[in-house]
Short mmCIF file of C-alpha atoms in Angstrom, two decimals:
data_model
loop_
_atom_site.label_atom_id
_atom_site.label_comp_id
_atom_site.label_asym_id
_atom_site.label_seq_id
_atom_site.Cartn_x
_atom_site.Cartn_y
_atom_site.Cartn_z
CA ALA A 1 188.97 -36.98 -115.50
CA GLN A 2 189.34 -36.96 -111.76
CA SER A 3 188.26 -39.29 -109.03
CA VAL A 4 188.54 -39.67 -105.29
CA THR A 5 188.53 -42.85 -103.25
CA GLN A 6 187.93 -42.81 -99.54
CA LEU A 7 188.88 -46.09 -97.94
CA GLY A 8 186.50 -47.04 -95.20
CA SER A 9 182.95 -45.79 -95.22
CA HIS A 10 182.88 -46.06 -91.43
CA VAL A 11 185.69 -45.46 -88.98
CA SER A 12 185.39 -45.78 -85.21
CA VAL A 13 187.96 -44.52 -82.75
CA SER A 14 188.02 -44.06 -79.01
CA GLU A 15 188.04 -40.59 -77.55
CA GLY A 16 191.64 -39.44 -77.31
CA ALA A 17 192.87 -41.85 -79.98
CA LEU A 18 194.44 -40.99 -83.31
CA VAL A 19 192.08 -40.25 -86.17
CA LEU A 20 193.16 -41.36 -89.65
CA LEU A 21 190.83 -40.99 -92.61
CA ARG A 22 192.20 -42.15 -95.93
CA CYS A 23 191.85 -40.44 -99.28
CA ASN A 24 193.41 -41.32 -102.61
CA TYR A 25 192.87 -39.32 -105.74
CA SER A 26 193.34 -39.58 -109.46
CA SER A 27 193.99 -36.48 -111.53
CA SER A 28 195.52 -35.74 -114.90
CA VAL A 29 196.60 -32.29 -113.74
CA PRO A 30 198.13 -31.02 -110.50
CA PRO A 31 195.29 -31.37 -108.06
CA TYR A 32 193.74 -29.04 -105.57
CA LEU A 33 192.63 -31.21 -102.64
CA PHE A 34 190.11 -30.52 -99.92
CA TRP A 35 188.65 -32.07 -96.80
CA TYR A 36 185.16 -31.06 -95.75
CA VAL A 37 183.16 -32.10 -92.70
CA GLN A 38 179.38 -32.46 -92.61
CA TYR A 39 177.28 -32.66 -89.47
CA PRO A 40 173.77 -34.13 -89.71
CA ASN A 41 171.35 -32.08 -91.78
CA GLN A 42 173.94 -29.39 -92.41
CA GLY A 43 176.06 -28.21 -95.28
CA LEU A 44 179.77 -28.81 -95.67
CA GLN A 45 182.42 -26.99 -93.69
CA LEU A 46 185.93 -26.65 -95.05
CA LEU A 47 188.51 -28.32 -92.80
CA LEU A 48 191.62 -27.72 -94.87
CA LYS A 49 192.92 -27.58 -98.41
CA TYR A 50 196.05 -28.11 -100.45
CA THR A 51 196.71 -26.06 -103.54
CA THR A 52 200.45 -25.52 -103.89
CA GLY A 53 203.47 -25.20 -101.64
CA ALA A 54 203.88 -26.98 -98.33
CA THR A 55 202.57 -30.52 -98.52
CA LEU A 56 201.58 -30.73 -94.85
CA VAL A 57 198.48 -28.69 -94.41
CA LYS A 58 196.97 -27.72 -91.09
CA GLY A 59 193.29 -27.04 -90.77
CA ILE A 60 190.70 -26.20 -88.20
CA ASN A 61 189.85 -28.20 -85.09
CA GLY A 62 193.32 -29.76 -84.90
CA PHE A 63 193.11 -31.63 -88.20
CA GLU A 64 195.92 -31.85 -90.70
CA ALA A 65 196.59 -33.64 -93.97
CA GLU A 66 199.65 -34.42 -96.03
CA PHE A 67 199.75 -34.34 -99.80
CA LYS A 68 201.85 -37.23 -101.09
CA LYS A 69 202.17 -37.04 -104.83
CA SER A 70 204.01 -40.34 -105.16
CA GLU A 71 201.21 -42.13 -103.36
CA THR A 72 198.42 -39.95 -104.80
CA SER A 73 197.12 -39.61 -101.27
CA PHE A 74 195.77 -36.88 -99.02
CA HIS A 75 194.99 -38.59 -95.71
CA LEU A 76 193.39 -36.65 -92.89
CA THR A 77 194.70 -37.02 -89.34
CA LYS A 78 194.09 -35.70 -85.87
CA PRO A 79 196.23 -36.75 -82.91
CA SER A 80 193.44 -36.99 -80.37
CA ALA A 81 189.78 -37.50 -81.19
CA HIS A 82 187.04 -35.56 -79.43
CA MET A 83 183.40 -36.57 -79.20
CA SER A 84 182.55 -33.46 -81.22
CA ASP A 85 184.56 -34.84 -84.17
CA ALA A 86 181.86 -37.40 -84.90
CA ALA A 87 180.58 -36.48 -88.36
CA GLU A 88 180.79 -37.34 -92.05
CA TYR A 89 184.04 -36.40 -93.75
CA PHE A 90 184.45 -35.85 -97.46
CA CYS A 91 187.64 -35.66 -99.46
CA ALA A 92 187.42 -33.75 -102.74
CA VAL A 93 189.60 -32.87 -105.69
CA SER A 94 189.18 -29.75 -107.74
CA GLY A 95 188.98 -29.91 -111.49
CA PRO A 96 190.92 -27.92 -114.03
CA GLY A 97 189.76 -24.79 -115.72
CA SER A 98 188.04 -21.70 -114.45
CA ALA A 99 185.00 -23.57 -113.12
CA ARG A 100 187.09 -25.65 -110.70
CA GLN A 101 184.35 -28.15 -110.08
CA LEU A 102 184.77 -30.49 -107.12
CA THR A 103 184.71 -34.25 -107.36
CA PHE A 104 183.86 -35.79 -104.01
CA GLY A 105 184.72 -39.09 -102.46
CA SER A 106 181.95 -41.25 -101.07
CA GLY A 107 182.53 -40.02 -97.54
CA THR A 108 183.66 -41.54 -94.26
CA GLN A 109 181.46 -41.58 -91.21
CA LEU A 110 183.58 -41.05 -88.11
CA THR A 111 182.27 -42.38 -84.82
CA VAL A 112 184.03 -41.44 -81.59
CA LEU A 113 183.53 -43.86 -78.75
CA PRO A 114 183.62 -42.69 -75.13
CA GLY B 1 183.96 -14.46 -93.73
CA ALA B 2 182.85 -16.57 -96.72
CA VAL B 3 179.35 -17.28 -95.47
CA VAL B 4 176.74 -18.83 -97.71
CA SER B 5 173.08 -19.02 -96.76
CA GLN B 6 170.21 -21.03 -98.17
CA HIS B 7 166.52 -20.48 -97.86
CA PRO B 8 164.39 -22.27 -96.95
CA SER B 9 166.20 -24.79 -94.77
CA TRP B 10 163.38 -27.26 -95.31
CA VAL B 11 160.24 -27.38 -97.39
CA ILE B 12 157.36 -29.81 -97.82
CA CYS B 13 155.23 -29.53 -100.93
CA LYS B 14 152.60 -31.43 -102.84
CA SER B 15 153.39 -33.35 -105.99
CA GLY B 16 153.09 -31.18 -109.07
CA THR B 17 153.99 -27.90 -107.44
CA SER B 18 157.17 -25.89 -107.93
CA VAL B 19 159.66 -25.00 -105.25
CA LYS B 20 162.30 -22.27 -105.31
CA ILE B 21 165.47 -22.47 -103.25
CA GLU B 22 167.68 -19.43 -102.76
CA CYS B 23 171.44 -19.45 -102.28
CA ARG B 24 173.17 -16.27 -101.18
CA SER B 25 176.78 -15.37 -100.56
CA LEU B 26 176.54 -13.00 -97.63
CA ASP B 27 179.96 -11.40 -97.44
CA PHE B 28 181.56 -11.92 -100.82
CA GLN B 29 180.73 -11.80 -104.48
CA ALA B 30 180.37 -15.19 -106.08
CA THR B 31 180.93 -15.32 -109.80
CA THR B 32 180.32 -19.05 -109.75
CA MET B 33 177.78 -21.02 -107.79
CA PHE B 34 177.22 -24.75 -107.76
CA TRP B 35 174.15 -26.81 -106.97
CA TYR B 36 174.44 -30.29 -105.50
CA ARG B 37 172.01 -33.01 -104.55
CA GLN B 38 172.66 -35.43 -101.73
CA PHE B 39 170.75 -38.62 -101.00
CA PRO B 40 170.78 -40.13 -97.50
CA LYS B 41 174.12 -41.62 -96.52
CA GLN B 42 175.60 -40.70 -99.88
CA SER B 43 178.04 -38.20 -101.28
CA LEU B 44 177.22 -34.98 -103.08
CA MET B 45 176.25 -35.12 -106.71
CA LEU B 46 176.92 -32.00 -108.77
CA MET B 47 173.80 -30.93 -110.62
CA ALA B 48 174.90 -27.72 -112.30
CA THR B 49 177.37 -24.88 -112.37
CA SER B 50 176.07 -21.36 -112.73
CA ASN B 51 177.96 -18.22 -113.59
CA GLU B 52 176.52 -14.79 -112.95
CA GLY B 53 174.74 -13.42 -115.97
CA SER B 54 174.94 -16.56 -118.07
CA LYS B 55 173.11 -19.83 -118.47
CA ALA B 56 173.88 -22.67 -116.12
CA THR B 57 175.87 -25.68 -117.22
CA TYR B 58 174.09 -28.88 -116.26
CA GLU B 59 175.69 -32.21 -115.56
CA GLN B 60 174.79 -35.17 -117.69
CA GLY B 61 171.49 -36.66 -116.68
CA VAL B 62 170.15 -33.55 -114.95
CA GLU B 63 166.98 -32.22 -116.59
CA LYS B 64 167.37 -28.55 -117.43
CA ASP B 65 163.65 -27.95 -117.68
CA LYS B 66 162.97 -29.54 -114.34
CA PHE B 67 165.74 -27.87 -112.35
CA LEU B 68 165.78 -24.22 -113.36
CA ILE B 69 168.79 -22.26 -112.22
CA ASN B 70 169.07 -18.49 -112.24
CA HIS B 71 172.23 -16.65 -111.19
CA ALA B 72 170.90 -13.13 -111.45
CA SER B 73 173.46 -11.33 -109.33
CA LEU B 74 176.89 -11.83 -107.81
CA THR B 75 175.34 -12.81 -104.50
CA LEU B 76 172.23 -14.78 -105.44
CA SER B 77 171.48 -17.97 -107.29
CA THR B 78 168.15 -19.76 -107.26
CA LEU B 79 167.17 -23.34 -107.99
CA THR B 80 163.55 -23.99 -108.92
CA VAL B 81 162.31 -27.55 -108.89
CA THR B 82 159.40 -27.51 -111.31
CA SER B 83 156.48 -29.93 -111.13
CA ALA B 84 158.06 -31.69 -108.19
CA HIS B 85 157.49 -35.39 -107.64
CA PRO B 86 158.33 -37.63 -104.69
CA GLU B 87 161.52 -38.82 -106.39
CA ASP B 88 162.78 -35.22 -106.26
CA SER B 89 162.80 -35.39 -102.47
CA SER B 90 166.37 -34.87 -101.40
CA PHE B 91 168.84 -32.60 -99.66
CA TYR B 92 169.94 -29.79 -101.95
CA ILE B 93 173.14 -27.93 -101.20
CA CYS B 94 174.62 -24.92 -102.93
CA SER B 95 178.16 -23.63 -102.87
CA ALA B 96 179.76 -20.40 -104.00
CA ARG B 97 183.19 -19.52 -105.26
CA SER B 98 184.67 -16.06 -105.08
CA GLY B 99 185.43 -14.04 -108.15
CA GLY B 100 188.76 -13.04 -106.69
CA LEU B 101 187.99 -9.50 -105.64
CA ALA B 102 190.37 -7.82 -103.23
CA GLY B 103 189.65 -8.76 -99.65
CA GLY B 104 187.47 -11.68 -100.64
CA PRO B 105 187.92 -15.38 -99.93
CA ASP B 106 190.18 -17.64 -101.96
CA THR B 107 189.10 -18.18 -105.51
CA ASP B 108 190.08 -21.85 -105.40
CA THR B 109 187.65 -22.78 -102.64
CA GLN B 110 183.94 -23.51 -102.65
CA TYR B 111 181.99 -22.40 -99.61
CA PHE B 112 178.82 -24.34 -98.90
CA GLY B 113 175.40 -23.35 -97.75
CA PRO B 114 173.60 -25.24 -94.95
CA GLY B 115 171.38 -27.13 -97.36
CA THR B 116 167.66 -27.39 -98.04
CA ARG B 117 165.67 -30.51 -97.25
CA LEU B 118 162.92 -30.96 -99.85
CA THR B 119 160.12 -33.42 -99.23
CA VAL B 120 157.53 -33.93 -101.95
CA LEU B 121 154.34 -35.65 -100.87
#
């Protein structure tokens, strides 16, 4: 079984400040990890993913995440927040087998203050 | 690349009627498609996994006879909410995963549609 925990359902940062969204996972097999962003009334857009190889993963819009196996974490960061980053962010882990179903965290709403 | 569309984007229907939602992968062939339901301010809940040409696999607690899924081709899956009731009102999102054909998107990634807002009166 797999699970994802996102610490902090709401995070507020000032424009230009560091963004840090936390994600911890549990998996009995080597995980595939994803971060998606959702804007209001829209579907999910892939920000970045980790499958194998380099543990620091760079994504779109200046976001990056680091896979830390020892900490079972995959935190999302961005050095400088923009107003357009305000959205809901979901961390997800992919299951084993050919279906590769996703298990999502509960989401973190990011607010960017002017 | 890896674009997934859904139609309609929103629908309002009367209680007791059926509603069909289409999910299409526009620029790749999707051997697997997933249907999710999302309640306001909540995460996505997987309803079912569908593979082209075979019956869908439903998650525990999801009524097969109420949520009919058809994955008739490598680019189209449909979700039909039968005899809809107000409690079925929700945001329904599909995703598609590539079958790994040359030139297609990664097979380990799900690409999501824009969602369909269903309101049952």
